[in-house]
mmCIF file of C-alpha atoms and ligand atoms in Angstrom:
data_model
loop_
_atom_site.group_PDB
_atom_site.id
_atom_site.type_symbol
_atom_site.label_atom_id
_atom_site.label_comp_id
_atom_site.label_asym_id
_atom_site.label_seq_id
_atom_site.Cartn_x
_atom_site.Cartn_y
_atom_site.Cartn_z
ATOM 1 C CA UNK A 1 124.528 -57.751 123.815
ATOM 2 C CA UNK A 2 122.275 -56.614 126.531
ATOM 3 C CA UNK A 3 122.774 -53.373 128.155
ATOM 4 C CA UNK A 4 121.808 -52.350 131.166
ATOM 5 C CA UNK A 5 121.095 -48.661 131.753
ATOM 6 C CA UNK A 6 119.875 -46.771 134.905
ATOM 7 C CA UNK A 7 116.758 -44.802 134.195
ATOM 8 C CA UNK A 8 117.146 -41.425 132.752
ATOM 9 C CA UNK A 9 115.603 -39.354 130.094
ATOM 10 C CA UNK A 10 118.065 -40.267 127.523
ATOM 11 C CA UNK A 11 118.117 -44.131 128.698
ATOM 12 C CA UNK A 12 113.900 -43.775 128.383
ATOM 13 C CA UNK A 13 114.246 -41.936 125.273
ATOM 14 C CA UNK A 14 116.108 -44.955 124.083
ATOM 15 C CA UNK A 15 114.254 -47.576 125.357
ATOM 16 C CA UNK A 16 111.067 -46.260 123.680
ATOM 17 C CA UNK A 17 112.513 -45.597 120.536
ATOM 18 C CA UNK A 18 113.428 -49.347 120.673
ATOM 19 C CA UNK A 19 110.169 -50.626 121.698
ATOM 20 C CA UNK A 20 108.233 -48.733 118.759
ATOM 21 C CA UNK A 21 110.844 -50.350 116.201
ATOM 22 C CA UNK A 22 109.655 -53.715 117.711
ATOM 23 C CA UNK A 23 112.292 -55.191 119.944
ATOM 24 C CA UNK A 24 111.960 -55.647 124.213
ATOM 25 C CA UNK A 25 113.188 -54.029 126.800
ATOM 26 C CA UNK A 26 112.730 -54.985 130.504
ATOM 27 C CA UNK A 27 111.706 -52.536 132.875
ATOM 28 C CA UNK A 28 111.323 -52.290 136.812
ATOM 29 C CA UNK A 29 107.617 -52.047 138.120
ATOM 30 C CA UNK A 30 107.119 -51.875 141.835
ATOM 31 C CA UNK A 31 105.851 -55.574 142.162
ATOM 32 C CA UNK A 32 108.714 -57.775 139.593
ATOM 33 C CA UNK A 33 111.017 -56.254 136.619
ATOM 34 C CA UNK A 34 108.386 -56.983 133.174
ATOM 35 C CA UNK A 35 109.937 -57.875 130.007
ATOM 36 C CA UNK A 36 108.480 -55.466 127.513
ATOM 37 C CA UNK A 37 106.812 -55.116 123.852
ATOM 38 C CA UNK A 38 104.177 -52.789 122.245
ATOM 39 C CA UNK A 39 101.156 -54.261 122.676
ATOM 40 C CA UNK A 40 99.747 -53.706 119.187
ATOM 41 C CA UNK A 41 102.634 -55.732 117.378
ATOM 42 C CA UNK A 42 102.092 -58.889 116.915
ATOM 43 C CA UNK A 43 105.547 -59.570 116.089
ATOM 44 C CA UNK A 44 107.140 -57.870 118.278
ATOM 45 C CA UNK A 45 105.128 -59.801 121.369
ATOM 46 C CA UNK A 46 106.013 -63.203 119.829
ATOM 47 C CA UNK A 47 109.134 -62.013 120.536
ATOM 48 C CA UNK A 48 108.468 -62.391 124.273
ATOM 49 C CA UNK A 49 106.639 -65.708 123.930
ATOM 50 C CA UNK A 50 110.499 -66.731 122.339
ATOM 51 C CA UNK A 51 113.452 -64.595 125.225
ATOM 52 C CA UNK A 52 110.951 -66.216 127.831
ATOM 53 C CA UNK A 53 110.528 -69.761 126.611
ATOM 54 C CA UNK A 54 106.993 -69.352 127.045
ATOM 55 C CA UNK A 55 103.970 -71.481 126.259
ATOM 56 C CA UNK A 56 102.052 -69.270 123.721
ATOM 57 C CA UNK A 57 98.277 -70.358 125.327
ATOM 58 C CA UNK A 58 99.274 -68.168 128.500
ATOM 59 C CA UNK A 59 98.316 -64.519 128.007
ATOM 60 C CA UNK A 60 100.464 -61.075 129.083
ATOM 61 C CA UNK A 61 99.051 -58.171 131.247
ATOM 62 C CA UNK A 62 98.991 -54.915 129.824
ATOM 63 C CA UNK A 63 100.569 -51.901 130.880
ATOM 64 C CA UNK A 64 99.184 -48.720 131.081
ATOM 65 C CA UNK A 65 100.310 -45.049 131.658
ATOM 66 C CA UNK A 66 96.810 -44.329 133.422
ATOM 67 C CA UNK A 67 93.845 -45.427 134.131
ATOM 68 C CA UNK A 68 92.470 -43.650 131.095
ATOM 69 C CA UNK A 69 94.063 -45.483 128.742
ATOM 70 C CA UNK A 70 91.980 -48.402 129.093
ATOM 71 C CA UNK A 71 90.108 -47.095 127.226
ATOM 72 C CA UNK A 72 91.769 -47.695 124.116
ATOM 73 C CA UNK A 73 92.416 -50.934 124.558
ATOM 74 C CA UNK A 74 89.078 -52.598 126.726
ATOM 75 C CA UNK A 75 85.327 -52.041 127.504
ATOM 76 C CA UNK A 76 85.269 -50.500 130.687
ATOM 77 C CA UNK A 77 82.309 -51.489 132.843
ATOM 78 C CA UNK A 78 80.939 -48.836 135.568
ATOM 79 C CA UNK A 79 82.135 -51.346 138.217
ATOM 80 C CA UNK A 80 85.377 -51.500 136.741
ATOM 81 C CA UNK A 81 85.400 -47.693 136.495
ATOM 82 C CA UNK A 82 85.002 -47.991 140.567
ATOM 83 C CA UNK A 83 87.452 -50.395 141.345
ATOM 84 C CA UNK A 84 90.081 -48.941 138.979
ATOM 85 C CA UNK A 85 89.584 -45.328 140.312
ATOM 86 C CA UNK A 86 90.561 -46.809 143.537
ATOM 87 C CA UNK A 87 93.600 -48.787 142.436
ATOM 88 C CA UNK A 88 95.602 -46.738 139.995
ATOM 89 C CA UNK A 89 97.932 -47.085 139.335
ATOM 90 C CA UNK A 90 98.585 -50.064 141.497
ATOM 91 C CA UNK A 91 99.805 -53.565 142.139
ATOM 92 C CA UNK A 92 95.496 -55.240 141.112
ATOM 93 C CA UNK A 93 95.546 -56.154 136.999
ATOM 94 C CA UNK A 94 92.024 -56.124 135.837
ATOM 95 C CA UNK A 95 90.960 -58.917 133.255
ATOM 96 C CA UNK A 96 88.241 -56.945 130.906
ATOM 97 C CA UNK A 97 86.418 -57.238 127.355
ATOM 98 C CA UNK A 98 89.221 -56.253 124.794
ATOM 99 C CA UNK A 99 89.450 -54.248 122.161
ATOM 100 C CA UNK A 100 90.184 -55.377 118.555
ATOM 101 C CA UNK A 101 92.906 -53.093 118.558
ATOM 102 C CA UNK A 102 94.916 -55.760 120.899
ATOM 103 C CA UNK A 103 96.076 -58.974 119.037
ATOM 104 C CA UNK A 104 95.314 -62.346 119.755
ATOM 105 C CA UNK A 105 99.098 -63.132 120.100
ATOM 106 C CA UNK A 106 99.257 -60.683 123.759
ATOM 107 C CA UNK A 107 95.624 -62.480 124.789
ATOM 108 C CA UNK A 108 96.447 -65.966 123.598
ATOM 109 C CA UNK A 109 93.127 -66.112 121.830
ATOM 110 C CA UNK A 110 90.951 -65.284 124.600
ATOM 111 C CA UNK A 111 88.353 -62.099 123.993
ATOM 112 C CA UNK A 112 89.696 -60.209 127.530
ATOM 113 C CA UNK A 113 92.845 -58.485 128.299
ATOM 114 C CA UNK A 114 95.013 -57.695 131.544
ATOM 115 C CA UNK A 115 95.196 -54.310 131.905
ATOM 116 C CA UNK A 116 98.076 -52.871 134.583
ATOM 117 C CA UNK A 117 98.752 -49.576 135.704
ATOM 118 C CA UNK A 118 101.851 -49.846 138.172
ATOM 119 C CA UNK A 119 102.015 -47.682 140.683
ATOM 120 C CA UNK A 120 105.852 -47.482 140.016
ATOM 121 C CA UNK A 121 106.524 -44.005 138.835
ATOM 122 C CA UNK A 122 109.752 -45.573 136.772
ATOM 123 C CA UNK A 123 107.225 -47.977 134.823
ATOM 124 C CA UNK A 124 105.028 -45.537 134.125
ATOM 125 C CA UNK A 125 107.435 -43.139 132.931
ATOM 126 C CA UNK A 126 108.531 -45.915 130.502
ATOM 127 C CA UNK A 127 105.343 -46.482 129.284
ATOM 128 C CA UNK A 128 104.022 -42.628 128.557
ATOM 129 C CA UNK A 129 107.458 -42.311 126.709
ATOM 130 C CA UNK A 130 106.426 -44.955 124.907
ATOM 131 C CA UNK A 131 102.962 -43.979 123.780
ATOM 132 C CA UNK A 132 101.788 -47.333 123.624
ATOM 133 C CA UNK A 133 100.153 -49.963 125.682
ATOM 134 C CA UNK A 134 103.111 -52.096 126.982
ATOM 135 C CA UNK A 135 102.429 -56.150 126.921
ATOM 136 C CA UNK A 136 104.976 -57.419 129.728
ATOM 137 C CA UNK A 137 105.091 -60.756 131.302
ATOM 138 C CA UNK A 138 107.324 -61.263 134.423
ATOM 139 C CA UNK A 139 111.338 -60.565 132.656
ATOM 140 C CA UNK A 140 112.403 -64.534 133.520
ATOM 141 C CA UNK A 141 113.003 -67.261 131.593
ATOM 142 C CA UNK A 142 109.741 -69.623 132.355
ATOM 143 C CA UNK A 143 109.624 -71.691 135.584
ATOM 144 C CA UNK A 144 112.276 -69.347 136.857
ATOM 145 C CA UNK A 145 111.117 -66.485 140.094
ATOM 146 C CA UNK A 146 109.963 -63.804 138.520
ATOM 147 C CA UNK A 147 113.449 -61.450 139.047
ATOM 148 C CA UNK A 148 113.187 -58.469 141.705
ATOM 149 C CA UNK A 149 116.449 -56.781 140.390
ATOM 150 C CA UNK A 150 117.860 -55.433 137.235
ATOM 151 C CA UNK A 151 120.767 -58.351 137.930
ATOM 152 C CA UNK A 152 118.127 -60.981 138.083
ATOM 153 C CA UNK A 153 116.781 -59.698 134.929
ATOM 154 C CA UNK A 154 120.693 -60.232 133.263
ATOM 155 C CA UNK A 155 121.042 -63.686 134.677
ATOM 156 C CA UNK A 156 117.757 -64.803 132.572
ATOM 157 C CA UNK A 157 117.960 -62.736 129.432
ATOM 158 C CA UNK A 158 121.531 -61.725 128.491
ATOM 159 C CA UNK A 159 121.877 -61.697 125.484
ATOM 160 C CA UNK A 160 118.622 -61.751 124.145
ATOM 161 C CA UNK A 161 117.397 -58.626 124.400
ATOM 162 C CA UNK A 162 119.035 -55.000 123.360
ATOM 163 C CA UNK A 163 118.177 -52.960 127.144
ATOM 164 C CA UNK A 164 117.307 -53.549 130.850
ATOM 165 C CA UNK A 165 116.360 -50.123 132.198
ATOM 166 C CA UNK A 166 117.644 -50.288 135.477
ATOM 167 C CA UNK A 167 115.531 -48.726 138.514
ATOM 168 C CA UNK A 168 114.776 -49.528 142.024
ATOM 169 C CA UNK A 169 114.897 -52.377 143.215
ATOM 170 C CA UNK A 170 110.535 -54.056 143.354
ATOM 171 C CA UNK A 171 109.036 -53.277 146.499
ATOM 172 C CA UNK A 172 106.193 -55.212 146.389
ATOM 173 C CA UNK A 173 108.362 -58.272 145.064
ATOM 174 C CA UNK A 174 105.396 -61.107 143.794
ATOM 175 C CA UNK A 175 103.655 -60.001 140.429
ATOM 176 C CA UNK A 176 100.201 -57.979 140.980
ATOM 177 C CA UNK A 177 96.445 -59.446 142.296
ATOM 178 C CA UNK A 178 94.828 -60.444 138.813
ATOM 179 C CA UNK A 179 91.114 -59.589 139.295
ATOM 180 C CA UNK A 180 88.836 -61.018 136.520
ATOM 181 C CA UNK A 181 85.938 -58.871 135.791
ATOM 182 C CA UNK A 182 84.420 -60.084 132.767
ATOM 183 C CA UNK A 183 82.369 -62.905 134.839
ATOM 184 C CA UNK A 184 78.878 -63.060 136.909
ATOM 185 C CA UNK A 185 81.064 -62.323 140.011
ATOM 186 C CA UNK A 186 84.610 -60.641 140.689
ATOM 187 C CA UNK A 187 87.151 -62.808 140.896
ATOM 188 C CA UNK A 188 90.706 -63.126 141.990
ATOM 189 C CA UNK A 189 92.868 -65.364 139.574
ATOM 190 C CA UNK A 190 95.984 -64.771 141.100
ATOM 191 C CA UNK A 191 96.670 -63.632 144.784
ATOM 192 C CA UNK A 192 98.836 -60.604 145.094
ATOM 193 C CA UNK A 193 99.162 -57.644 148.146
ATOM 194 C CA UNK A 194 95.999 -56.552 147.142
ATOM 195 C CA UNK A 195 93.630 -58.744 148.734
ATOM 196 C CA UNK A 196 89.516 -59.083 148.573
ATOM 197 C CA UNK A 197 89.793 -57.542 152.173
ATOM 198 C CA UNK A 198 91.237 -54.202 150.475
ATOM 199 C CA UNK A 199 89.437 -54.235 147.394
ATOM 200 C CA UNK A 200 86.222 -54.585 149.671
ATOM 201 C CA UNK A 201 87.218 -51.643 151.707
ATOM 202 C CA UNK A 202 88.118 -49.636 149.049
ATOM 203 C CA UNK A 203 85.074 -50.012 147.161
ATOM 204 C CA UNK A 204 82.289 -51.963 148.350
ATOM 205 C CA UNK A 205 82.664 -54.244 145.692
ATOM 206 C CA UNK A 206 82.588 -58.345 146.945
ATOM 207 C CA UNK A 207 84.675 -60.610 145.072
ATOM 208 C CA UNK A 208 85.857 -64.366 145.392
ATOM 209 C CA UNK A 209 88.828 -66.527 145.445
ATOM 210 C CA UNK A 210 89.211 -68.763 142.168
ATOM 211 C CA UNK A 211 89.723 -72.473 143.258
ATOM 212 C CA UNK A 212 91.224 -74.423 140.878
ATOM 213 C CA UNK A 213 89.365 -77.443 139.620
ATOM 214 C CA UNK A 214 91.425 -80.624 139.447
ATOM 215 C CA UNK A 215 90.667 -80.894 136.208
ATOM 216 C CA UNK A 216 88.923 -79.535 133.019
ATOM 217 C CA UNK A 217 89.578 -75.811 131.798
ATOM 218 C CA UNK A 218 91.157 -73.234 134.191
ATOM 219 C CA UNK A 219 90.620 -69.140 133.628
ATOM 220 C CA UNK A 220 94.117 -67.696 134.146
ATOM 221 C CA UNK A 221 95.789 -69.747 131.756
ATOM 222 C CA UNK A 222 99.308 -69.543 133.567
ATOM 223 C CA UNK A 223 98.029 -70.854 136.793
ATOM 224 C CA UNK A 224 98.547 -74.353 135.289
ATOM 225 C CA UNK A 225 102.063 -74.221 134.607
ATOM 226 C CA UNK A 226 105.207 -74.863 137.122
ATOM 227 C CA UNK A 227 106.248 -71.835 137.849
ATOM 228 C CA UNK A 228 108.538 -69.826 140.500
ATOM 229 C CA UNK A 229 110.961 -72.742 140.668
ATOM 230 C CA UNK A 230 114.759 -72.476 142.101
ATOM 231 C CA UNK A 231 117.140 -75.167 140.799
ATOM 232 C CA UNK A 232 117.259 -77.160 143.221
ATOM 233 C CA UNK A 233 114.747 -79.176 145.238
ATOM 234 C CA UNK A 234 112.066 -76.971 147.859
ATOM 235 C CA UNK A 235 109.769 -78.424 150.415
ATOM 236 C CA UNK A 236 107.230 -76.425 152.643
ATOM 237 C CA UNK A 237 106.866 -76.905 156.514
ATOM 238 C CA UNK A 238 103.893 -74.296 156.928
ATOM 239 C CA UNK A 239 103.281 -75.013 160.643
ATOM 240 C CA UNK A 240 105.446 -74.603 164.032
ATOM 241 C CA UNK A 241 105.515 -77.978 164.599
ATOM 242 C CA UNK A 242 109.892 -77.326 164.098
ATOM 243 C CA UNK A 243 110.498 -81.624 164.893
ATOM 244 C CA UNK A 244 109.591 -82.327 161.701
ATOM 245 C CA UNK A 245 111.888 -79.893 159.508
ATOM 246 C CA UNK A 246 115.287 -80.920 162.200
ATOM 247 C CA UNK A 247 114.552 -84.498 161.462
ATOM 248 C CA UNK A 248 114.040 -83.641 157.322
ATOM 249 C CA UNK A 249 117.601 -81.855 157.807
ATOM 250 C CA UNK A 250 119.260 -84.363 159.633
ATOM 251 C CA UNK A 251 118.267 -87.204 157.129
ATOM 252 C CA UNK A 252 119.570 -84.810 154.937
ATOM 253 C CA UNK A 253 122.801 -84.489 156.235
ATOM 254 C CA UNK A 254 123.443 -88.208 156.232
ATOM 255 C CA UNK A 255 123.560 -88.132 152.729
ATOM 256 C CA UNK A 256 125.763 -84.696 152.941
ATOM 257 C CA UNK A 257 123.384 -82.578 151.090
ATOM 258 C CA UNK A 258 123.464 -79.052 152.502
ATOM 259 C CA UNK A 259 120.050 -77.581 153.511
ATOM 260 C CA UNK A 260 119.482 -73.767 153.792
ATOM 261 C CA UNK A 261 115.921 -72.848 155.128
ATOM 262 C CA UNK A 262 114.593 -69.816 154.304
ATOM 263 C CA UNK A 263 111.960 -68.813 157.354
ATOM 264 C CA UNK A 264 110.272 -66.263 159.096
ATOM 265 C CA UNK A 265 113.041 -64.103 161.033
ATOM 266 C CA UNK A 266 112.030 -65.848 164.567
ATOM 267 C CA UNK A 267 113.180 -69.100 163.195
ATOM 268 C CA UNK A 268 116.176 -67.944 162.302
ATOM 269 C CA UNK A 269 117.887 -69.026 165.264
ATOM 270 C CA UNK A 270 117.005 -72.751 164.677
ATOM 271 C CA UNK A 271 119.043 -73.731 161.639
ATOM 272 C CA UNK A 272 122.426 -74.039 160.224
ATOM 273 C CA UNK A 273 122.120 -71.985 157.389
ATOM 274 C CA UNK A 274 118.941 -69.737 157.128
ATOM 275 C CA UNK A 275 117.846 -66.893 155.245
ATOM 276 C CA UNK A 276 115.095 -64.450 156.427
ATOM 277 C CA UNK A 277 111.458 -63.831 155.258
ATOM 278 C CA UNK A 278 111.242 -60.947 158.103
ATOM 279 C CA UNK A 279 108.379 -60.343 160.222
ATOM 280 C CA UNK A 280 105.177 -59.824 157.555
ATOM 281 C CA UNK A 281 103.534 -60.850 154.381
ATOM 282 C CA UNK A 282 104.970 -57.695 152.987
ATOM 283 C CA UNK A 283 108.739 -58.608 153.777
ATOM 284 C CA UNK A 284 108.503 -62.499 152.928
ATOM 285 C CA UNK A 285 106.793 -60.948 149.388
ATOM 286 C CA UNK A 286 109.291 -59.149 149.103
ATOM 287 C CA UNK A 287 112.376 -61.397 149.692
ATOM 288 C CA UNK A 288 110.909 -64.316 148.398
ATOM 289 C CA UNK A 289 112.142 -63.832 144.708
ATOM 290 C CA UNK A 290 115.239 -62.445 145.715
ATOM 291 C CA UNK A 291 116.415 -65.431 148.349
ATOM 292 C CA UNK A 292 115.727 -67.973 145.953
ATOM 293 C CA UNK A 293 117.920 -66.855 143.172
ATOM 294 C CA UNK A 294 120.612 -66.773 145.692
ATOM 295 C CA UNK A 295 120.032 -70.012 147.994
ATOM 296 C CA UNK A 296 119.625 -72.085 144.731
ATOM 297 C CA UNK A 297 123.033 -71.001 144.417
ATOM 298 C CA UNK A 298 124.555 -71.856 147.952
ATOM 299 C CA UNK A 299 122.382 -74.787 148.942
ATOM 300 C CA UNK A 300 121.931 -78.682 147.733
ATOM 301 C CA UNK A 301 118.092 -78.280 148.765
ATOM 302 C CA UNK A 302 116.330 -76.007 150.375
ATOM 303 C CA UNK A 303 113.057 -76.233 153.123
ATOM 304 C CA UNK A 304 110.903 -73.008 153.057
ATOM 305 C CA UNK A 305 109.540 -72.179 156.748
ATOM 306 C CA UNK A 306 106.510 -69.954 156.880
ATOM 307 C CA UNK A 307 103.709 -70.154 159.581
ATOM 308 C CA UNK A 308 101.418 -66.863 158.608
ATOM 309 C CA UNK A 309 97.983 -67.310 157.619
ATOM 310 C CA UNK A 310 96.572 -63.752 157.093
ATOM 311 C CA UNK A 311 95.336 -62.947 154.158
ATOM 312 C CA UNK A 312 98.209 -61.284 152.820
ATOM 313 C CA UNK A 313 99.970 -63.823 153.084
ATOM 314 C CA UNK A 314 98.038 -65.664 149.982
ATOM 315 C CA UNK A 315 100.407 -63.933 147.376
ATOM 316 C CA UNK A 316 103.599 -65.384 148.647
ATOM 317 C CA UNK A 317 102.097 -68.618 149.879
ATOM 318 C CA UNK A 318 100.795 -69.273 146.246
ATOM 319 C CA UNK A 319 103.840 -68.642 144.762
ATOM 320 C CA UNK A 320 106.080 -71.083 147.761
ATOM 321 C CA UNK A 321 103.518 -73.411 146.741
ATOM 322 C CA UNK A 322 104.223 -73.474 142.751
ATOM 323 C CA UNK A 323 108.135 -73.182 143.453
ATOM 324 C CA UNK A 324 108.009 -76.420 145.321
ATOM 325 C CA UNK A 325 105.785 -78.175 143.596
ATOM 326 C CA UNK A 326 103.363 -78.557 146.227
ATOM 327 C CA UNK A 327 105.870 -80.458 148.479
ATOM 328 C CA UNK A 328 104.389 -79.884 152.095
ATOM 329 C CA UNK A 329 106.152 -81.258 155.561
HETATM 330 O O1 TXA N 1 102.861 -57.745 138.514
HETATM 331 C C1 TXA N 1 102.555 -58.302 137.735
HETATM 332 O O2 TXA N 1 101.429 -58.654 137.405
HETATM 333 C C2 TXA N 1 104.314 -58.502 136.545
HETATM 334 C C3 TXA N 1 104.464 -57.160 135.961
HETATM 335 C C4 TXA N 1 105.556 -56.930 134.863
HETATM 336 O O3 TXA N 1 103.538 -56.263 135.370
HETATM 337 N N1 TXA N 1 103.382 -59.189 135.750
HETATM 338 C C5 TXA N 1 103.062 -60.646 135.475
HETATM 339 O O4 TXA N 1 102.870 -60.731 134.435
HETATM 340 O O5 TXA N 1 103.313 -61.095 136.697
HETATM 341 P P1 TXA N 1 103.014 -62.990 133.752
HETATM 342 O O6 TXA N 1 103.162 -62.962 132.395
HETATM 343 O O7 TXA N 1 104.193 -63.249 134.423
HETATM 344 O O8 TXA N 1 101.585 -62.892 134.117
HETATM 345 C C6 TXA N 1 100.193 -62.562 133.546
HETATM 346 C C7 TXA N 1 99.466 -63.468 135.345
HETATM 347 C C8 TXA N 1 99.710 -64.397 134.199
HETATM 348 O O9 TXA N 1 98.753 -65.778 135.485
HETATM 349 C C9 TXA N 1 98.410 -65.088 133.120
HETATM 350 O O10 TXA N 1 97.547 -66.083 133.040
HETATM 351 C C10 TXA N 1 97.479 -63.796 133.775
HETATM 352 O O11 TXA N 1 97.875 -62.845 133.902
HETATM 353 N N2 TXA N 1 96.209 -63.199 132.458
HETATM 354 C C11 TXA N 1 97.048 -62.700 131.637
HETATM 355 N N3 TXA N 1 95.785 -62.124 130.760
HETATM 356 C C12 TXA N 1 94.691 -63.051 130.859
HETATM 357 C C13 TXA N 1 93.422 -62.637 130.432
HETATM 358 N N4 TXA N 1 93.030 -62.647 129.418
HETATM 359 N N5 TXA N 1 92.397 -63.644 131.571
HETATM 360 C C14 TXA N 1 92.843 -64.648 132.468
HETATM 361 N N6 TXA N 1 94.423 -64.112 133.474
HETATM 362 C C15 TXA N 1 94.943 -63.380 132.475
HETATM 363 MG MG1 MG N 2 105.594 -64.585 135.296
#
């Protein structure tokens, strides 16, 4: 049985008890909901992989209540200190050399650990109450869109975990930016709402974006898997050439397929059935996963039309690419 409880002093106490007993608890953060376990407890961590159906070579992020707590689990360089001071709490995860107390089950055998101090006060209250660092991936079944509401967590995790803490819906809506600080040059492994430009602006540190090689070893193992996918087919259109989209929909209509279009607000009157991504990269990030879970229930196939090209759009574009399997009109 899976209980959904609002965040109160009582439910937090109960959640902490479950975590300290090696159980899993889903909790809200400002990005997406997480599926948490005691990061020091290898058995509890294994339960996460089982509940999600997640490949065991995809490492987890360890969540901390404040930046200081990073010293318990990782080696924090001077540069890491500067970046953490500027972005913790925040939607930036940093990859650092790990300390021995973190089991390899968390890091999928890597000598590094991803560390995150969420902006969400509800998340930090939960971690603090547990008194431990919390290993947590997004609380979706592997390959499914990440959950931004307690309802979406319930859809995927019902019957698999004892408790979902219900908090605010997620404001950012896509997962944190992952920044690797263990190489020669700070590198963003997963784009998010915190961009290279933000990091440069706030700290003076230059960071690059990791470009995935076509073959060989990938740096962030999560990048090689299918991700975020709705249950139905989805294709992307990334420019304003709407004729392509009209023709595509026309063709599908002949086959009696019901097509939904996920698009920026300015296009919503162009098509019959639309889901608005709003006006900006922030709006689109906040809405995308929620829309995917809604639209897959209402449509046979989806077209996602997104034309913004600013750096802040990197995160949401990365999720759209993966959700569609890279199919672009
Ligand atoms: O916003 C978030 O980051 C959410 C919330 C719950 O905090 N969590 C999240 O976790 O997105 P997950 O497991 O869905 O994604 C973790 C990402 C994966 O791409 C994984 O490969 C990468 O972080 N990662 C974790 N540890 C790593 C490490 N030691 N080195 C490189 N990449 C790592
Ligand atoms: Mg995930």
